[in-house]
Coordinates of C-alpha atoms in Angstrom, one line a residue:
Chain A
X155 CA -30.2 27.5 5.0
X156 CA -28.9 27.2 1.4
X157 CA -26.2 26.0 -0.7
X158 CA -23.9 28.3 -2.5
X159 CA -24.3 26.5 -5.8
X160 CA -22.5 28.4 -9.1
X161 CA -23.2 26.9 -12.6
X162 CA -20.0 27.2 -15.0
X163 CA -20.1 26.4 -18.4
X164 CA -17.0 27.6 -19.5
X165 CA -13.9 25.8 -18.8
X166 CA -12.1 29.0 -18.9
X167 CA -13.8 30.7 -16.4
X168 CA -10.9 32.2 -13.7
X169 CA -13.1 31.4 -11.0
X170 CA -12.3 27.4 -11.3
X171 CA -8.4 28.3 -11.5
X172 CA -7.4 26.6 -8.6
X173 CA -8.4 23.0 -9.9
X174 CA -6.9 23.6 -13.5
X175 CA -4.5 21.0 -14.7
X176 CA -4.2 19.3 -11.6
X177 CA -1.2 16.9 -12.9
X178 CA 1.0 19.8 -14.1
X179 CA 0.5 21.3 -10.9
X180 CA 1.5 18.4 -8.9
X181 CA 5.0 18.3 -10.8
X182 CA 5.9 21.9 -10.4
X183 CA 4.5 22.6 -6.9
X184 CA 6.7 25.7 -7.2
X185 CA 4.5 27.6 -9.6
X186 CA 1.9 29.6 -8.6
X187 CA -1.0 27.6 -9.3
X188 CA 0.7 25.0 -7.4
X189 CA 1.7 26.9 -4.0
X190 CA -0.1 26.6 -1.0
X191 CA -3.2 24.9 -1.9
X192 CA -4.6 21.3 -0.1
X193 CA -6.8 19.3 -2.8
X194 CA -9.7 16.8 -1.7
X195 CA -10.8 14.0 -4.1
X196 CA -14.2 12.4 -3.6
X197 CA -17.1 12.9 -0.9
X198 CA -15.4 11.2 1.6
X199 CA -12.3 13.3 1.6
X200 CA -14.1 16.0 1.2
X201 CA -16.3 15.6 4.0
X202 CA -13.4 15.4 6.0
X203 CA -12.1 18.3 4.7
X204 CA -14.8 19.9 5.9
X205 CA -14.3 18.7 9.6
X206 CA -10.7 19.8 9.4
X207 CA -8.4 23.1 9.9
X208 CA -8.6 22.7 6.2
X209 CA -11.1 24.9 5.5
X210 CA -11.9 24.6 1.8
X211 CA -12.8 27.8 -0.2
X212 CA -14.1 26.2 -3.3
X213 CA -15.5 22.9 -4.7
X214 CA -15.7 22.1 -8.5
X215 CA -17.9 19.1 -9.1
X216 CA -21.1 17.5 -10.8
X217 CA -24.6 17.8 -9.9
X218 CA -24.3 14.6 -8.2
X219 CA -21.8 14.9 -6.2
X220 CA -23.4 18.0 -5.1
X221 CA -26.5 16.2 -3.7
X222 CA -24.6 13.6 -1.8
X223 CA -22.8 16.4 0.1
X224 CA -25.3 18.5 0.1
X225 CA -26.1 18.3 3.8
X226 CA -22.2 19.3 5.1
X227 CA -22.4 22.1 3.0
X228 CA -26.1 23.7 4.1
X229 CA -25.2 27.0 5.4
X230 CA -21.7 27.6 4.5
X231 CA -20.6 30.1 1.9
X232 CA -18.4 28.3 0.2
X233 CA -19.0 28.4 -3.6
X234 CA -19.8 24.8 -5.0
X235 CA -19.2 25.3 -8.8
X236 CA -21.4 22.6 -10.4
X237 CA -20.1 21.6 -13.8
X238 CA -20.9 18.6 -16.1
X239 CA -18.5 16.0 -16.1
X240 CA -17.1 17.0 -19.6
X241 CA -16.0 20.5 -18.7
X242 CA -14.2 19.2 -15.4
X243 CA -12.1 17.0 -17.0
X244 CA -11.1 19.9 -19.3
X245 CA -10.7 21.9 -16.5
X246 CA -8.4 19.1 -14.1
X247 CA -6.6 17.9 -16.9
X248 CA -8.2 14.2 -17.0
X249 CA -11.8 12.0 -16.0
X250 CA -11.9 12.2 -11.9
X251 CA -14.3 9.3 -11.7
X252 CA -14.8 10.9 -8.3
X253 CA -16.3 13.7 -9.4
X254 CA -15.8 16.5 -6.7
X255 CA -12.9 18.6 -5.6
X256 CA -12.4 20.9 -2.7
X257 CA -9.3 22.9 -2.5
X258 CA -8.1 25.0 0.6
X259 CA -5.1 27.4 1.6
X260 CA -2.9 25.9 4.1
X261 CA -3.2 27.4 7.4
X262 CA -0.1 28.2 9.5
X263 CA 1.4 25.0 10.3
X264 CA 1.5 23.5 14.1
X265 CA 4.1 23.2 16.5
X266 CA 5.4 20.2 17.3
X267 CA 4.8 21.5 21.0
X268 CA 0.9 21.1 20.1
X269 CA 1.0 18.1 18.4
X270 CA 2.6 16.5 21.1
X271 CA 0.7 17.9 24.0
X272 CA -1.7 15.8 24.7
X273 CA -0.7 12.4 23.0
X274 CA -0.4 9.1 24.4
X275 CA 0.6 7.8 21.3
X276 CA 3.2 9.9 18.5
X277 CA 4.3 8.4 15.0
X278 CA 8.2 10.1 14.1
X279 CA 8.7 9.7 10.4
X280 CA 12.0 10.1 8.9
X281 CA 12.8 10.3 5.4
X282 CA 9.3 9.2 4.3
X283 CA 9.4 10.6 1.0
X284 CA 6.9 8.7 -0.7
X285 CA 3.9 10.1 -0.7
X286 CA 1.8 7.1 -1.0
X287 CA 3.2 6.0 1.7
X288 CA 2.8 8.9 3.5
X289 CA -0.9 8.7 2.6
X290 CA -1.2 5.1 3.7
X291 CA 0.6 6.2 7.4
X292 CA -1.8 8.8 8.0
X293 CA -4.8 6.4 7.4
X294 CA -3.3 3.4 9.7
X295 CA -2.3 6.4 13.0
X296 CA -6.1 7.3 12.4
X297 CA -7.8 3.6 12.4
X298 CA -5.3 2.4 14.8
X299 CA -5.6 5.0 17.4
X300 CA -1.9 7.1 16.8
X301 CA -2.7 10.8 17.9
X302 CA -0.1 12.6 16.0
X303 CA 3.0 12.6 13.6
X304 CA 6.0 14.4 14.1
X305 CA 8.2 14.5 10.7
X306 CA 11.7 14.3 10.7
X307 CA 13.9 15.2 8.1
X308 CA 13.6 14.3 4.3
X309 CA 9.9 13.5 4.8
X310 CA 7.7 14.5 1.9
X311 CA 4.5 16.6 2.4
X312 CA 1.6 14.8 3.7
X313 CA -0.9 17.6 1.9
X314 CA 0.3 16.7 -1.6
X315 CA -3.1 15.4 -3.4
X316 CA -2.2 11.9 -3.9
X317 CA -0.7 11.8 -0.2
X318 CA -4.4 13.2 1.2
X319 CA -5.8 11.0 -1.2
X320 CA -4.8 7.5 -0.2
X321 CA -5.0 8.5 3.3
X322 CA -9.1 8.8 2.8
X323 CA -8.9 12.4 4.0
X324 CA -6.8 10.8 7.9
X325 CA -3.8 13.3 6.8
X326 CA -6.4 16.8 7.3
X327 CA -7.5 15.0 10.5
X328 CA -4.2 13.7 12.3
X329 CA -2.6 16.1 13.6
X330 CA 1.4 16.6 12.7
X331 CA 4.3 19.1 13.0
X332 CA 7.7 19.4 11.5
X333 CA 10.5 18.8 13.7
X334 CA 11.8 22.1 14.1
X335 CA 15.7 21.0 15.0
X336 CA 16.3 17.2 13.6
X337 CA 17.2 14.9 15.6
X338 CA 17.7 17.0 18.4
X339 CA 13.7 17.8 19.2
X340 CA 13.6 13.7 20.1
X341 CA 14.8 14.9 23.2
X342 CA 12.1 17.7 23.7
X343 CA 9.5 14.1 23.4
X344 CA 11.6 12.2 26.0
X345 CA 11.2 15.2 28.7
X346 CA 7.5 15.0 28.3
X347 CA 7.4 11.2 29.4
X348 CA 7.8 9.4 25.6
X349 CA 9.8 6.7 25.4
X350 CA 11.7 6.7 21.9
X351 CA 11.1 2.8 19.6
X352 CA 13.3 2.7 16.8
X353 CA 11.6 0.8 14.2
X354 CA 14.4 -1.9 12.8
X355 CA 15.0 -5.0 10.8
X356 CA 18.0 -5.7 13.5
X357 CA 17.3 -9.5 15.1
X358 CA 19.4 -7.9 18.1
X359 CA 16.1 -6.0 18.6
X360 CA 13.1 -6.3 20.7
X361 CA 10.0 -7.8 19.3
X362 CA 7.4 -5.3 19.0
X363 CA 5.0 -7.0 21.5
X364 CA 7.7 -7.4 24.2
X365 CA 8.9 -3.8 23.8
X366 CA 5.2 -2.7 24.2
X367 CA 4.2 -4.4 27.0
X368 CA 6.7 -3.0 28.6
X369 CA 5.9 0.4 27.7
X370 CA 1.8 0.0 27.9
X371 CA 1.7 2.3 30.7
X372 CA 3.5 4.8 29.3
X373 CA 4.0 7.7 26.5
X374 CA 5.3 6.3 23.6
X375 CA 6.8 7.4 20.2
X376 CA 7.3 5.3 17.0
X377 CA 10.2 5.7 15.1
X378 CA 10.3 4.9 11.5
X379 CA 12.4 5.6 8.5
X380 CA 12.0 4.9 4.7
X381 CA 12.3 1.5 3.4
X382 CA 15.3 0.4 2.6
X383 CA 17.8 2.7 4.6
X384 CA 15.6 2.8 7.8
X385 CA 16.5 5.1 10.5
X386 CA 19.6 7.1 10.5
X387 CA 22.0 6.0 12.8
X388 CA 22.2 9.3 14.7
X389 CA 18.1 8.5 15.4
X390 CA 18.7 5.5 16.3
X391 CA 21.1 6.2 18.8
X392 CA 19.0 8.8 20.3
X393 CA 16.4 6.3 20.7
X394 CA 15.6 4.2 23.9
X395 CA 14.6 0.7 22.7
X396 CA 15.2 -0.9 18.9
X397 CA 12.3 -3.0 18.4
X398 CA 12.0 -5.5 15.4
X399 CA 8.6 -6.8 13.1
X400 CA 9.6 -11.0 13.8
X401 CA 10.0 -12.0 10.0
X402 CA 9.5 -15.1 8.3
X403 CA 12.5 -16.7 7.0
X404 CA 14.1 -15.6 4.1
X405 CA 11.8 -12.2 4.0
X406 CA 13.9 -9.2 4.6
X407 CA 11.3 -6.6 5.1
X408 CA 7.4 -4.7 4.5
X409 CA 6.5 -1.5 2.9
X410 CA 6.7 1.2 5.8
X411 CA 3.6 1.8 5.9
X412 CA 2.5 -1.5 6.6
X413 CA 5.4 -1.7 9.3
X414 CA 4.1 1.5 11.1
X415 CA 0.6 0.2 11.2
X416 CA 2.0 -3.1 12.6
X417 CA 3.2 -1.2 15.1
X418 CA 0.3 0.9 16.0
X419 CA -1.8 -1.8 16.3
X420 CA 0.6 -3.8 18.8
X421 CA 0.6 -0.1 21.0
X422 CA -3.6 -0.1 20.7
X423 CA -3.5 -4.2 21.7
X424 CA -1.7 -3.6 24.8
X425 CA -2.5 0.1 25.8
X426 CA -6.1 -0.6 25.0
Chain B
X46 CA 30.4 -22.5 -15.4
X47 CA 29.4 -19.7 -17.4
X48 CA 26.6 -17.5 -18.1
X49 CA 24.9 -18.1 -21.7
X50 CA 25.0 -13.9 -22.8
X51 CA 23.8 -12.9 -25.9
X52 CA 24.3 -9.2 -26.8
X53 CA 21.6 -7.7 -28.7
X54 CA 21.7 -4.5 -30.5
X55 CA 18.3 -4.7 -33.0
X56 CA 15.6 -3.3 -30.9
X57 CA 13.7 -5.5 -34.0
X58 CA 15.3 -9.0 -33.1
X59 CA 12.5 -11.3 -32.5
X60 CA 14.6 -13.1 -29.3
X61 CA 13.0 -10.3 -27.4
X62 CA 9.3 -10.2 -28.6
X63 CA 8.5 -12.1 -25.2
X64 CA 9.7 -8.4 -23.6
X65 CA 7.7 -6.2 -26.6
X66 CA 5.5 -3.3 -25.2
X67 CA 5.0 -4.9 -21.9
X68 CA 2.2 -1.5 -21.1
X69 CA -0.1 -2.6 -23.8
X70 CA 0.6 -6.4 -23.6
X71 CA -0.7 -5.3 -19.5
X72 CA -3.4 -3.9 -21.2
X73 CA -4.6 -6.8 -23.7
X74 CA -3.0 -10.3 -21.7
X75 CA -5.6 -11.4 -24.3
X76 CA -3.1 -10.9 -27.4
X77 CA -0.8 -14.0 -28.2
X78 CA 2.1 -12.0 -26.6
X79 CA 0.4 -11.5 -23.4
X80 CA -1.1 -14.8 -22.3
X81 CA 0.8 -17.4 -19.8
X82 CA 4.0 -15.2 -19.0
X83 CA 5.4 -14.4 -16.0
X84 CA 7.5 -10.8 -15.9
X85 CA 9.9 -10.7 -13.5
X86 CA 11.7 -7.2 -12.8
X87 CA 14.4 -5.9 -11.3
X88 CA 17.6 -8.2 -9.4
X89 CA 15.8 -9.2 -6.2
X90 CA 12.4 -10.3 -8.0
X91 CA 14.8 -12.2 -10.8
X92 CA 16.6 -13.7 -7.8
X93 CA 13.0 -14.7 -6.6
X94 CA 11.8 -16.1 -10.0
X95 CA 14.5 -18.4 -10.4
X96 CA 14.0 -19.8 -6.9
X97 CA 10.5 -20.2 -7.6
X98 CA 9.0 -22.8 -9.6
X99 CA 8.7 -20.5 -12.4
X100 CA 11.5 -21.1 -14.4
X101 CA 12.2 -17.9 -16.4
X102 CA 13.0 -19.2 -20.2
X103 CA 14.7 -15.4 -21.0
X104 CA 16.2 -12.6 -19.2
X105 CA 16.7 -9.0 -20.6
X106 CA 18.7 -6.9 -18.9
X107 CA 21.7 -4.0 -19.0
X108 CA 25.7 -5.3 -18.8
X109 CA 25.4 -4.2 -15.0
X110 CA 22.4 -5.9 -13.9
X111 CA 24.1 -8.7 -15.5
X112 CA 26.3 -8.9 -12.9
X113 CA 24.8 -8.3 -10.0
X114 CA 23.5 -11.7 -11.3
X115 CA 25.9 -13.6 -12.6
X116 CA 26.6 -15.7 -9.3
X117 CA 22.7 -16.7 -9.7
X118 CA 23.0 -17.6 -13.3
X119 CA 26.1 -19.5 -13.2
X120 CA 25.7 -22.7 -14.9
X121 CA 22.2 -22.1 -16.1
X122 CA 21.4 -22.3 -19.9
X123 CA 19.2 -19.4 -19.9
X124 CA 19.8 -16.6 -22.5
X125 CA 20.6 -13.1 -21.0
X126 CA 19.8 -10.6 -23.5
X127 CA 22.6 -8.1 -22.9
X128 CA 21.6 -4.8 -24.1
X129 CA 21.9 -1.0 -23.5
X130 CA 19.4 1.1 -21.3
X131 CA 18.4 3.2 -24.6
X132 CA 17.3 -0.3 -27.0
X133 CA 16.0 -1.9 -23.8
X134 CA 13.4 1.2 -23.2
X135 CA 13.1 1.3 -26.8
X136 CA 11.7 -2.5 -26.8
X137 CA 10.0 -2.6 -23.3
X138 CA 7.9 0.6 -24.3
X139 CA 9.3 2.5 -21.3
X140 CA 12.4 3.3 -19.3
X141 CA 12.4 0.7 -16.6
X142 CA 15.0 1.6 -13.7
X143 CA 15.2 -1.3 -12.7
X144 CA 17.4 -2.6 -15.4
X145 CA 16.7 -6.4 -16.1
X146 CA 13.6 -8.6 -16.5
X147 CA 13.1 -12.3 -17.1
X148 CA 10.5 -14.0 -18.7
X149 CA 8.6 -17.2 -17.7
X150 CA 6.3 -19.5 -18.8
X151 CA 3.2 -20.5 -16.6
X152 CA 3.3 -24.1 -15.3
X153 CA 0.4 -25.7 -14.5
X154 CA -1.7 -24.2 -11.4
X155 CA -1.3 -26.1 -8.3
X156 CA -4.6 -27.6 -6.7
X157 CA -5.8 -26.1 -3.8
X158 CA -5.1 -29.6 -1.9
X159 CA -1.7 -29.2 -2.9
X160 CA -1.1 -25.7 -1.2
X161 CA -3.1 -26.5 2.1
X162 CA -1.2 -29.8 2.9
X163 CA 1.3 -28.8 5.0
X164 CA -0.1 -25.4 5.7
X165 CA -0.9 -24.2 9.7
X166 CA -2.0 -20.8 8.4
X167 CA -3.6 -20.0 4.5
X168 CA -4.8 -16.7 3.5
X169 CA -8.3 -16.9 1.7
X170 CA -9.4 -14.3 -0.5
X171 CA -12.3 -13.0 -1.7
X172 CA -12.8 -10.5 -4.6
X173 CA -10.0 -9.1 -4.3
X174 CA -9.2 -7.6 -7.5
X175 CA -6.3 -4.7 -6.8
X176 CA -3.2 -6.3 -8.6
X177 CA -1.4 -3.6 -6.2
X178 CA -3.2 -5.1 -2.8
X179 CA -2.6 -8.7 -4.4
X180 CA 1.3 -8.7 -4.8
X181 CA 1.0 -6.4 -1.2
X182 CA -0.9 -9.5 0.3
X183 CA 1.6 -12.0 -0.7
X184 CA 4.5 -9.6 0.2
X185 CA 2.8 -9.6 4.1
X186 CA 2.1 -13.3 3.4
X187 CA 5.6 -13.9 3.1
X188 CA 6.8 -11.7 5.8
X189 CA 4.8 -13.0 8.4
X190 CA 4.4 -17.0 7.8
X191 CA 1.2 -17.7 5.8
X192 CA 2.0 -21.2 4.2
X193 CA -0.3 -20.6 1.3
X194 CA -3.3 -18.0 -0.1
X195 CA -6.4 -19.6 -1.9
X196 CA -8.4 -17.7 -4.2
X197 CA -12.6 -17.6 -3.9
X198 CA -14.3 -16.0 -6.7
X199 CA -13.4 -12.4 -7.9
X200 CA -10.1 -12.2 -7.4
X201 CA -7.1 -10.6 -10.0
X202 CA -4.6 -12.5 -11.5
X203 CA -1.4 -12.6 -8.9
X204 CA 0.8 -13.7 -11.3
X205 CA -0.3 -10.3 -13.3
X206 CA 3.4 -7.8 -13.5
X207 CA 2.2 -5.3 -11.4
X208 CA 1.3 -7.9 -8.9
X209 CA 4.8 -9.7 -9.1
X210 CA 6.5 -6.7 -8.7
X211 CA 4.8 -5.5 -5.3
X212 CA 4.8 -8.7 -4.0
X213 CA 8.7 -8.3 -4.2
X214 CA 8.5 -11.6 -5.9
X215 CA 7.0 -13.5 -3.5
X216 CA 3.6 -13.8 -5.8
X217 CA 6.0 -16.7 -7.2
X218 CA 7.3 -18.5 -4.0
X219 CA 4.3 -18.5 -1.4
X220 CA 1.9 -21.2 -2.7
X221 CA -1.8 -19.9 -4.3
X222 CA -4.5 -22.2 -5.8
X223 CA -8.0 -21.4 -6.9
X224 CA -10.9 -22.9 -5.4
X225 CA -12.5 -25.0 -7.6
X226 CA -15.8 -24.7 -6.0
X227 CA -16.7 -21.1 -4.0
X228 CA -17.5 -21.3 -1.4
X229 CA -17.8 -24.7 -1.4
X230 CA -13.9 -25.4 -1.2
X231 CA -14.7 -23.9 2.4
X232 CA -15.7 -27.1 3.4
X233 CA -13.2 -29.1 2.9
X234 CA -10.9 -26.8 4.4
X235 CA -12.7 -27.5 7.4
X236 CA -12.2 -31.0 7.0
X237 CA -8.9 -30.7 6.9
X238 CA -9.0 -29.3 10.7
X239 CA -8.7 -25.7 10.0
X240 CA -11.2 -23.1 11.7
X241 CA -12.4 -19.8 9.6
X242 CA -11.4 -16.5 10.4
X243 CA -14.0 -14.2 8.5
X244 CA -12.7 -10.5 8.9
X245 CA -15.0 -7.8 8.9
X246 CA -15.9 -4.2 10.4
X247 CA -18.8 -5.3 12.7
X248 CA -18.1 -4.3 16.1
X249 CA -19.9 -7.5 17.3
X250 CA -17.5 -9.6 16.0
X251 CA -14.3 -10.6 18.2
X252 CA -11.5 -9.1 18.4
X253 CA -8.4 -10.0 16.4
X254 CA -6.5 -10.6 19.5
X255 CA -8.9 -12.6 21.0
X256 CA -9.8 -14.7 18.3
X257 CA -6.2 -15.6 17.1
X258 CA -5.2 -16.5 21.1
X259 CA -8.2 -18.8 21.6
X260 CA -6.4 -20.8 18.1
X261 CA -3.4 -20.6 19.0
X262 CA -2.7 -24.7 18.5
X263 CA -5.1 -25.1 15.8
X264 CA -5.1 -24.9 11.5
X265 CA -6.4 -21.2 10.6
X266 CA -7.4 -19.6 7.3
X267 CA -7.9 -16.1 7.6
X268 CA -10.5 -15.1 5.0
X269 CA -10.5 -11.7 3.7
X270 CA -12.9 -9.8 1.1
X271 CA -12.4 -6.6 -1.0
X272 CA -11.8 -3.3 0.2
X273 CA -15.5 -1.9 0.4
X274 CA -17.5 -4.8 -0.1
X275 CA -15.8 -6.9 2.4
X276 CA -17.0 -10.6 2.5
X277 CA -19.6 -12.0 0.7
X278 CA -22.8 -13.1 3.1
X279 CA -22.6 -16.7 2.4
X280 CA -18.7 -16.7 2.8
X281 CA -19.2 -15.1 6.0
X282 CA -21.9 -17.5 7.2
X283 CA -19.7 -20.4 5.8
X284 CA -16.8 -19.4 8.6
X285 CA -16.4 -20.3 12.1
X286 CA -15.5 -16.7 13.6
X287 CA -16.1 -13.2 12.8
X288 CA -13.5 -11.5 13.4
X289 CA -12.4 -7.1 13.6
X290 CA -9.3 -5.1 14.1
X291 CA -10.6 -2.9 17.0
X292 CA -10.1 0.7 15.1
X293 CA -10.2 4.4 16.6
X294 CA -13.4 6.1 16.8
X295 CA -14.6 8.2 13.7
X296 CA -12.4 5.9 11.2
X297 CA -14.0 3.0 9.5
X298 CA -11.7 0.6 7.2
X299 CA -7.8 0.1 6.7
X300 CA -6.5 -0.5 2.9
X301 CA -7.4 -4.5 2.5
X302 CA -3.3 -5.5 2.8
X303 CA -2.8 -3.7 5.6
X304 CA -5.8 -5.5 7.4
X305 CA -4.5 -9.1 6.2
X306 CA -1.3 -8.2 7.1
X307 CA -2.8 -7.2 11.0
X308 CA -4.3 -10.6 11.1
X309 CA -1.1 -12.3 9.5
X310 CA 0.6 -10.6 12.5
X311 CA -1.9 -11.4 15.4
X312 CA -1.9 -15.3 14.1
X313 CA 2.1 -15.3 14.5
X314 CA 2.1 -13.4 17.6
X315 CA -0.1 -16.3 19.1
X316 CA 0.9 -19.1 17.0
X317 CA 4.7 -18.5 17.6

């Protein structure tokens, strides 16, 4: 069992065209360079790449990354092109201190059917349009025991680099689907058994850890929109319970992503 | 009751050398124009600054930040530096969309005995040296009741922009102090009647939940070390209780604010 190892010495060699000028290609995700391809920063991410759907085709890194992943990649094919760490920062555009990509194509995407299938426990994002945020999400719902995501509308994509990035590698892993009809599908989740919590900063609300009690027996999906407008009214109304963070006085709110992973860990507390 | 406006229209004028390249004063807070001043940006964290015990000596800003804080200035003698968006980019270094910043001079620090007086729950950090987790810390601080944060060794400056700004501004209103023995100052914490939560990943600690009920009535600091590293040994054999988030299987940390702001959450779920 052996390592595809390729040595490239020349930063214009075609082969490493896919993790070329990583920057430009994130702001014009349109081009063709750009389209269709999930990057992985660092061994860790990479790693979990490899565990994933995301089956990479090709990693560009140094001889030392190489040997720490070494292992995962005994008896795969996929070509690791080993490069000093010179030539890959001419190649990506800047220094990756982590010194290893992986890039993949993006498989067909799953049905929100699937995702939903056999979760006790869905995140609904709506108009999450940070990526870092988005990122951070998808590294809570894994540590905190969430078993999908569903998107919403005006989400952004949770397979832009930075977004896989800050969520250590948890956005290849957690499963998650596009709504396919928005707000409408919410009603596809209640007829399998979920019952709908509208994240809010309402007082009227339920606290979080009355609202899950209550629920800990059952299927449950957490709604949250972006900071600052929060859930559409039209979501909220399709919901079944509004259920509020209790705030200190004089605070108005916390970044989403903190927000969802309070609530994910209130669900894991009392559904254990 | 007016507002003391000055309108500015020499990107040279030396009124606004306190607001000069702010990137490379970030960069060198070693230069005479970077040390001991606090940066305030954008309404909400100006709002915050001048309910804080900083006192911001200067504010630069666009006519229509200006009066989204007029009400908050009436009265005061502070300059506001009325300029356009163009000359403000053009003296900041960058285009800043938020659209006003104000400018304060560091009082003196307050003692650590000052900022655990009347505090039922401190935050107590160690090594934490992300100015982005930092101001995210005091954001969840704020948010969820902590009374105060102490700093152990290796921390980042909080006060630092980047800090300030995702704090939201409340870097300047909860109470911080820096130990001024490490871990020594533990002791005399638990003089003062508080018990020690250490957080860590070792599943033989207790849980969060558990922990947190059983101190319900008591004084807790809830001690928290760098992503990665985690606690130092001696700060960990210097607690009372070792203490985890219970996390899903195959997943091994959460960013370090998200974790505070678990146990920030668990303490006021129990504590009330």
């Amino acid at each position: 069992m052996t390592v595809n190892v390729v040595d490239v010495e020349d930063a214009g060699d075609p082969r490493l065209d896919d993790f070329r000028d990583l920057n430009s290609v994130d702001r014009r995700p349109d081009l063709p360079t750009g389209r269709g391809l999930v990057i992985a920063e660092g061994v860790l991410v990479v790693q979990r790449m490899l565990a994933s759907r995301f089956s990479p085709h090709a990693l560009l890194g140094t001889a030392r990354r190489l040997e720490e992943l070494r292992a995962d990649l005994q008896g795969t094919a996929i070509p690791y092109y080993r490069v000093d760490a010179t030539l890959m920062a001419e190649v990506v555009g800047f220094h990756l201190n982590r010194g290893v990509l992986a890039a993949a194509r993006r498989p067909g995407e799953l049905t929100p059917a699937a995702v939903v299938e056999n979760a006790r426990t869905l995140a609904v994002l709506e108009g999450v349009n940070d990526h870092e945020n988005l990122g951070s999400i998808f590294r809570n719902a894994a540590g905190l025991g969430v078993d999908g995501v569903v998107f919403g509308a005006g989400c952004a994509d949770p397979l832009y680099r930075r977004a896989v990035r800050v969520s250590m590698g948890h956005a290849l892993l957690v499963p998650f689907a596009k709504a396919q009809c928005w707000p409408a599908d919410l009603t596809m989740l209640r007829e399998k058994g979920f019952r709908l919590l509208a994240m809010t900063p309402d007082a009227a609300a339920a606290s979080l850890a009355s609202a899950m009690t209550e629920l800990a027996g059952d299927r449950v999906a957490i709604l949250v929109g972006a900071e600052g407008p929060g859930l559409t009214e039209t979501t909220m109304r399709a919901s079944d319970v509004r259920v509020r963070i209790p705030m200190a006085r004089g605070t108005d709110s916390l970044n989403v992503a903190t927000a969802a992973a309070l609530a994910f860990y209130e669900r894991a507390r009392c559904h254990g």
